Short mmCIF file of C-alpha atoms in Angstrom, two decimals:
data_model
loop_
_atom_site.label_atom_id
_atom_site.label_comp_id
_atom_site.label_asym_id
_atom_site.label_seq_id
_atom_site.Cartn_x
_atom_site.Cartn_y
_atom_site.Cartn_z
CA MET A 1 -0.22 0.15 0.33
CA PHE A 2 2.57 2.17 0.79
CA LYS A 3 4.37 1.66 -2.15
CA LYS A 4 1.56 2.49 -4.68
CA ARG A 5 1.09 6.00 -2.51
CA ILE A 6 4.93 5.97 -3.37
CA TYR A 7 4.48 5.47 -7.14
CA VAL A 8 1.39 7.70 -7.06
CA PHE A 9 2.61 10.70 -5.76
CA PHE A 10 5.79 10.64 -8.21
CA TYR A 11 3.33 10.23 -11.02
CA ILE A 12 0.85 13.01 -10.51
CA PHE A 13 4.26 14.20 -9.64
CA LEU A 14 5.40 14.55 -13.16
CA VAL A 15 1.49 15.37 -14.44
CA ALA A 16 1.75 18.92 -12.30
CA PHE A 17 5.30 19.33 -13.65
CA PHE A 18 4.28 18.62 -17.28
CA SER A 19 0.99 21.09 -16.54
CA VAL A 20 2.83 24.13 -15.56
CA TYR A 21 4.77 23.82 -18.58
CA LEU A 22 1.79 23.70 -20.65
CA CYS A 23 0.26 27.23 -18.63
CA PHE A 24 3.29 28.60 -19.16
CA LYS A 25 3.14 26.99 -23.50
CA ILE A 26 -0.28 29.36 -23.65
CA GLN A 27 1.44 32.18 -21.81
CA GLU A 28 3.79 31.61 -24.23
CA ARG A 29 1.46 30.80 -27.69
CA ASP A 30 -0.90 34.60 -26.50
CA MET A 31 2.17 36.77 -25.77
CA ILE A 32 2.86 36.02 -29.85
CA ILE A 33 -0.66 36.65 -30.75
CA ARG A 34 -0.15 40.07 -29.14
CA LEU A 35 3.09 40.36 -30.73
CA ASN A 36 1.79 39.72 -33.52
CA ASN A 37 -0.98 42.02 -33.73
CA HIS A 38 1.67 44.81 -33.45
CA ASN A 39 0.67 44.46 -29.16
CA LEU A 40 -2.87 44.53 -29.43
CA SER A 41 -5.61 42.81 -26.97
CA PRO A 42 -8.87 40.95 -27.45
CA ASN A 43 -9.68 43.84 -26.77
CA THR A 44 -9.10 46.13 -29.53
CA TYR A 45 -11.87 48.05 -31.83
CA ARG A 46 -12.28 49.54 -34.95
CA VAL A 47 -13.17 52.90 -35.27
CA THR A 48 -15.48 54.94 -37.94
CA LEU A 49 -15.13 58.71 -37.56
CA LYS A 50 -18.10 60.48 -39.06
CA GLN A 51 -15.73 63.61 -40.24
CA ASN A 52 -12.56 63.62 -41.34
CA VAL A 53 -11.11 65.01 -38.70
CA THR A 54 -6.90 66.00 -38.06
CA LEU A 55 -4.69 63.13 -35.65
CA TYR A 56 -4.56 66.24 -33.47
CA ASP A 57 -8.16 67.56 -32.72
CA LEU A 58 -8.56 63.49 -32.74
CA ASN A 59 -6.18 63.42 -29.92
CA GLN A 60 -7.32 65.76 -27.66
CA LYS A 61 -10.50 65.01 -27.90
CA ILE A 62 -9.75 61.66 -26.37
CA GLY A 63 -6.69 63.34 -24.05
CA LYS A 64 -9.86 65.33 -22.33
CA THR A 65 -13.27 62.99 -22.78
CA ASP A 66 -13.42 61.32 -19.32
CA LEU A 67 -15.20 57.96 -20.39
CA LEU A 68 -12.45 56.86 -22.60
CA ASN A 69 -8.64 56.16 -19.89
CA ASN A 70 -6.16 54.00 -20.12
CA VAL A 71 -5.76 53.03 -23.75
CA GLN A 72 -3.62 53.32 -26.54
CA VAL A 73 -5.29 54.52 -30.35
CA HIS A 74 -3.32 52.45 -33.08
CA TYR A 75 -3.59 55.52 -35.90
CA GLN A 76 -2.55 52.41 -39.53
CA ASP A 77 -0.29 53.58 -42.24
CA CYS A 78 -3.03 52.58 -45.21
CA GLU A 79 -0.45 52.48 -47.24
CA ASN A 80 1.97 51.23 -45.84
CA LYS A 81 1.56 48.38 -43.49
CA HIS A 82 4.63 48.21 -40.89
CA VAL A 83 3.96 51.76 -40.23
CA THR A 84 1.85 52.66 -36.79
CA TYR A 85 1.18 56.72 -36.07
CA PHE A 86 0.69 56.04 -31.82
CA TYR A 87 -0.96 57.79 -29.51
CA GLY A 88 -1.39 56.81 -25.67
CA LYS A 89 -3.86 58.68 -22.31
CA GLY A 90 -2.69 57.10 -19.38
CA SER A 91 -1.64 53.32 -18.10
CA PHE A 92 -1.34 50.70 -21.01
CA THR A 93 0.57 48.27 -21.52
CA ALA A 94 4.13 48.29 -23.81
CA PRO A 95 5.61 45.64 -26.33
CA PRO A 96 9.07 43.88 -24.71
CA MET A 97 11.51 46.56 -25.16
CA LEU A 98 15.19 45.22 -26.26
CA SER A 99 16.59 48.07 -25.74
CA GLY A 100 15.85 52.01 -24.68
CA HIS A 101 12.48 52.66 -23.40
CA PHE A 102 8.35 52.75 -24.77
CA PHE A 103 6.21 56.38 -25.62
CA SER A 104 5.90 58.07 -22.28
CA ASP A 105 2.85 61.03 -22.03
CA SER A 106 5.85 63.61 -22.84
CA ASP A 107 6.08 62.21 -26.39
CA PHE A 108 3.01 63.26 -26.85
CA GLU A 109 3.01 66.37 -26.77
CA SER A 110 6.29 67.26 -28.11
CA ASN A 111 6.88 69.85 -30.97
CA VAL A 112 8.58 66.60 -32.24
CA ALA A 113 8.26 63.58 -33.42
CA THR A 114 10.17 60.29 -31.52
CA VAL A 115 10.38 56.42 -32.98
CA VAL A 116 9.96 53.04 -31.99
CA VAL A 117 10.91 50.33 -33.93
CA GLY A 118 11.37 46.54 -34.01
CA LYS A 119 14.48 44.49 -33.34
CA ASN A 120 14.80 43.68 -37.50
CA TRP A 121 14.84 47.55 -38.18
CA GLN A 122 18.10 47.97 -36.08
CA ASN A 123 20.77 46.89 -38.48
CA LYS A 124 18.79 50.39 -40.80
CA LEU A 125 19.87 53.08 -37.96
CA TYR A 126 21.51 55.77 -38.19
CA ARG A 127 23.81 55.95 -35.04
CA PRO A 128 26.17 58.98 -35.77
CA LYS A 129 27.03 59.13 -31.79
CA ASP A 130 25.21 57.46 -28.81
CA GLN A 131 22.04 58.34 -30.80
CA ALA A 132 20.42 55.89 -33.09
CA TYR A 133 18.48 57.52 -35.75
CA LEU A 134 15.42 56.39 -38.23
CA LYS A 135 15.16 58.17 -42.20
CA TRP A 136 11.24 58.82 -42.33
CA ASN A 137 10.31 60.56 -44.94
CA ASP A 138 14.18 62.34 -46.08
CA LYS A 139 14.60 62.73 -42.15
CA TYR A 140 16.41 62.07 -39.49
CA VAL A 141 14.15 61.27 -36.44
CA SER A 142 15.01 59.99 -33.13
CA VAL A 143 14.78 56.34 -31.34
CA ILE A 144 14.01 56.25 -28.23
CA GLY A 145 13.22 52.04 -28.13
CA ILE A 146 14.14 49.16 -30.10
CA MET A 147 10.68 46.75 -29.02
CA GLY A 148 11.45 42.93 -29.32
CA ASP A 149 11.92 40.28 -27.24
CA ASN A 150 13.03 36.57 -27.47
CA TYR A 151 10.52 35.33 -29.24
CA ASN A 152 9.81 36.54 -34.12
CA SER A 153 6.94 38.23 -34.17
CA GLU A 154 5.23 40.40 -36.41
CA LEU A 155 6.06 43.53 -34.37
CA ASP A 156 9.49 43.61 -34.77
CA ASN A 157 9.16 44.26 -38.71
CA GLN A 158 6.54 47.09 -36.50
CA VAL A 159 7.61 50.98 -36.32
CA PHE A 160 5.70 53.24 -33.96
CA ILE A 161 6.32 57.19 -34.40
CA SER A 162 4.67 59.42 -31.94
CA LEU A 163 4.18 62.60 -34.25
CA SER A 164 5.03 66.08 -33.30
CA THR A 165 2.51 68.59 -32.81
CA ALA A 166 2.91 70.11 -36.37
CA GLN A 167 3.00 67.03 -38.26
CA LEU A 168 -0.63 65.79 -36.42
CA GLN A 169 -1.82 68.88 -37.94
CA ASP A 170 -1.20 68.00 -40.67
CA ALA A 171 -2.31 63.99 -40.83
CA TYR A 172 -5.80 63.71 -41.56
CA SER A 173 -8.04 60.35 -39.88
CA ASN A 174 -9.56 59.19 -43.61
CA ASN A 175 -6.04 58.37 -44.54
CA TYR A 176 -5.50 56.30 -41.25
CA ARG A 177 -7.41 52.84 -39.90
CA ILE A 178 -8.22 54.03 -36.31
CA LEU A 179 -7.75 50.90 -33.62
CA LEU A 180 -8.34 51.58 -30.27
CA ASP A 181 -7.38 48.81 -27.46
CA SER A 182 -7.59 49.26 -22.89
CA SER A 183 -6.12 47.56 -20.26
CA GLN A 184 -10.13 48.54 -19.12
CA ASP A 185 -13.96 47.14 -20.59
CA LEU A 186 -15.07 49.58 -22.99
CA LYS A 187 -18.54 50.09 -24.25
CA PRO A 188 -18.96 50.33 -28.03
CA SER A 189 -21.24 53.62 -27.12
CA GLU A 190 -19.11 55.20 -24.82
CA ILE A 191 -15.72 55.06 -27.72
CA LYS A 192 -19.19 56.45 -30.40
CA THR A 193 -20.26 59.44 -27.90
CA ALA A 194 -16.45 60.25 -27.20
CA LEU A 195 -15.36 60.87 -30.99
CA ASP A 196 -18.55 61.38 -32.38
CA ALA A 197 -17.34 57.88 -34.41
CA ASN A 198 -20.12 56.73 -37.06
CA SER A 199 -18.95 52.76 -36.37
CA VAL A 200 -17.94 51.28 -34.28
CA LYS A 201 -16.41 47.57 -34.00
CA ARG A 202 -14.39 44.65 -32.69
CA GLN A 203 -11.15 43.74 -34.39
CA VAL A 204 -11.95 40.35 -33.51
CA THR A 205 -13.24 36.20 -34.13
CA ASN A 206 -13.41 34.43 -32.14
CA HIS A 207 -11.72 36.14 -29.51
CA PHE A 208 -9.09 36.85 -31.41
CA ILE A 209 -7.66 39.62 -33.63
CA VAL A 210 -6.10 37.16 -36.60
CA SER A 211 -9.60 36.77 -38.72
CA ASP A 212 -11.16 33.08 -37.02
CA GLU A 213 -8.80 32.18 -36.08
CA SER A 214 -10.65 29.68 -32.95
CA TRP A 215 -8.29 29.43 -30.27
CA ILE A 216 -7.82 25.56 -30.01
CA ALA A 217 -6.38 26.20 -33.71
CA SER A 218 -4.02 29.01 -32.07
CA HIS A 219 -3.01 26.60 -29.47
CA TRP A 220 -3.87 22.76 -30.61
CA ALA A 221 -0.90 21.04 -28.73
CA GLN A 222 -1.55 22.94 -25.62
CA ALA A 223 -4.97 21.36 -26.18
CA LEU A 224 -3.53 18.51 -27.24
CA GLY A 225 -1.18 18.78 -24.06
CA ILE A 226 -3.96 19.10 -21.83
CA VAL A 227 -6.09 16.49 -23.55
CA LEU A 228 -2.64 14.13 -22.29
CA VAL A 229 -3.13 14.92 -18.62
CA ILE A 230 -6.89 14.39 -18.35
CA VAL A 231 -6.55 11.03 -20.39
CA LEU A 232 -3.21 10.79 -17.72
CA MET A 233 -4.99 11.21 -14.28
CA ILE A 234 -8.37 9.18 -15.18
CA GLY A 235 -5.43 6.22 -16.23
CA GLU A 236 -4.41 6.70 -12.86
CA ILE A 237 -7.50 5.78 -11.11
CA VAL A 238 -8.44 3.55 -12.80
CA PHE A 239 -4.38 1.91 -11.42
CA TRP A 240 -5.68 3.01 -8.00
CA ILE A 241 -8.63 1.14 -8.15
CA ILE A 242 -7.85 -1.97 -9.95
CA SER A 243 -4.45 -2.25 -7.84
CA SER A 244 -7.11 -2.10 -4.76
CA LYS A 245 -9.47 -4.37 -6.11
CA ARG A 246 -8.32 -7.17 -3.44
CA ASN A 247 -8.85 -4.27 -0.37
CA TYR A 248 -12.53 -4.28 -1.58
CA ASP A 249 -12.88 -7.92 -2.63
CA GLU A 250 -12.23 -8.23 1.08
CA THR A 251 -13.99 -5.85 2.39
CA MET A 252 -16.88 -7.33 0.14
CA PHE A 253 -16.05 -10.67 2.01
CA LEU A 254 -16.25 -9.88 5.77
CA LYS A 255 -18.59 -7.81 4.90
CA PHE A 256 -17.11 -4.12 6.55
CA ASP A 257 -18.66 -1.07 7.12
CA VAL A 258 -18.70 -0.34 3.21
CA PRO A 259 -18.82 3.17 3.42
CA ARG A 260 -15.69 3.70 5.93
CA PHE A 261 -14.42 1.60 3.35
CA ILE A 262 -14.58 4.39 1.13
CA PHE A 263 -14.32 7.96 2.94
CA ALA A 264 -10.92 6.57 3.52
CA GLU A 265 -9.98 5.00 0.76
CA TRP A 266 -10.73 8.39 -0.86
CA ARG A 267 -8.89 10.10 1.77
CA ALA A 268 -6.04 8.45 1.19
CA PHE A 269 -6.24 8.88 -2.32
CA SER A 270 -7.16 13.04 -2.48
CA ILE A 271 -4.59 12.92 0.06
CA CYS A 272 -1.83 11.60 -2.59
CA ILE A 273 -2.69 13.64 -5.98
CA ALA A 274 -3.05 17.21 -3.26
CA LEU A 275 0.79 16.94 -2.26
CA GLY A 276 1.60 16.18 -6.44
CA LEU A 277 0.31 18.30 -7.80
CA ILE A 278 1.01 20.82 -4.86
CA LEU A 279 5.18 20.24 -5.47
CA GLY A 280 4.86 19.18 -9.02
CA GLY A 281 3.52 22.44 -9.32
CA LEU A 282 5.39 24.28 -7.28
CA ALA A 283 9.15 22.40 -9.33
CA GLY A 284 7.63 23.20 -11.98
CA THR A 285 6.56 27.74 -11.24
CA LEU A 286 10.54 27.41 -9.98
CA PHE A 287 11.48 26.31 -13.25
CA TYR A 288 9.92 28.10 -15.76
CA ASN A 289 9.13 31.73 -16.29
CA LEU A 290 5.49 32.62 -16.21
CA ASN A 291 3.61 35.97 -16.16
CA SER A 292 1.19 34.86 -14.37
CA TYR A 293 0.02 32.28 -11.36
CA VAL A 294 -3.55 32.65 -12.09
CA LEU A 295 -3.76 30.01 -14.90
CA VAL A 296 -1.60 27.25 -13.26
CA LEU A 297 -3.41 27.60 -10.17
CA CYS A 298 -6.85 27.74 -11.66
CA PHE A 299 -6.17 24.04 -13.45
CA LEU A 300 -4.10 21.94 -10.53
CA GLY A 301 -7.46 23.24 -8.75
CA GLY A 302 -9.53 21.79 -11.33
CA LEU A 303 -7.83 18.32 -11.47
CA PHE A 304 -7.20 18.01 -8.49
CA VAL A 305 -11.21 18.80 -7.74
CA CYS A 306 -12.28 16.62 -10.86
CA SER A 307 -10.07 13.15 -10.09
CA SER A 308 -10.52 13.26 -6.86
CA GLY A 309 -14.77 13.12 -7.50
CA LEU A 310 -14.40 11.02 -10.45
CA PHE A 311 -12.28 8.53 -8.01
CA TYR A 312 -15.33 9.18 -5.66
CA TRP A 313 -17.39 8.13 -7.79
CA MET A 314 -16.51 5.66 -10.13
CA LEU A 315 -14.96 3.79 -7.13
CA LYS A 316 -18.37 3.67 -5.44
CA CYS A 317 -19.86 2.38 -8.47
CA GLN A 318 -17.51 -0.27 -8.33
CA MET A 319 -18.69 -0.88 -4.61
CA LYS A 320 -21.40 -1.45 -5.74
CA LYS A 321 -21.22 -3.72 -8.62
CA ASP A 322 -19.40 -5.89 -6.08
#
């Protein structure tokens, strides 16, 4: 009996460690999807205005309204998919940076344009001394940061520009694709009211910016891993019940207290998997660098509750059958 419990503990330990790995890969895949979409979240809206206004007037309107907080606005150039004119208000999600920094509030009110480029632009920059410059529209613009991460993504090829006040006054909204993203849940009606918009539509289908792409299609390898974890947990339950059949038979033959026996077996099984999941999960979180532990806690907690409940039900059915 003791050997079986030790075996089950180490088995569940490895399953928990593998589960943390799956959570890490899911977060990694989510990050790549976000980077491939200009660092925009699934909460992004595409905005079409009623009137053709300057970007300066539009930025001023966003800055003054109380309906839009903690937002980032991407004015995507219709003629160059690699160029985005950027404006931010409050706290917004900045892309990962290899060097330098992302835009700050002062950049959006500056009389001089500044640029943040993807890492694939590094060799195309002009570096006379310590400052790098990007040649844009026959002018050299100061580069304040380089975006990128260990992953390769579409963000590596992007150029984000914070225009000067004068340039914003010469740029008109009809020439750009306007995308508005926020760390908070925004209502389309609020965006319409704040910006005097003609239409506000989500830039997502099936929860992703990439059209018609479901979660399973984007995370097929991780989905298969989750199925494997479920199969492994069910297999462990079946193994415990089969390996303990002799004890079950003795209990039935000697007419011991069956409910008490079921409870004792369920308790032993639950303690083993709880210890395995906790220690395996801790080992996994120490080995893998996770952005958030919520997914791990929910997944391992769900495994424990479902496995423990399924074991109790299967054991009770087995005892009734015998």
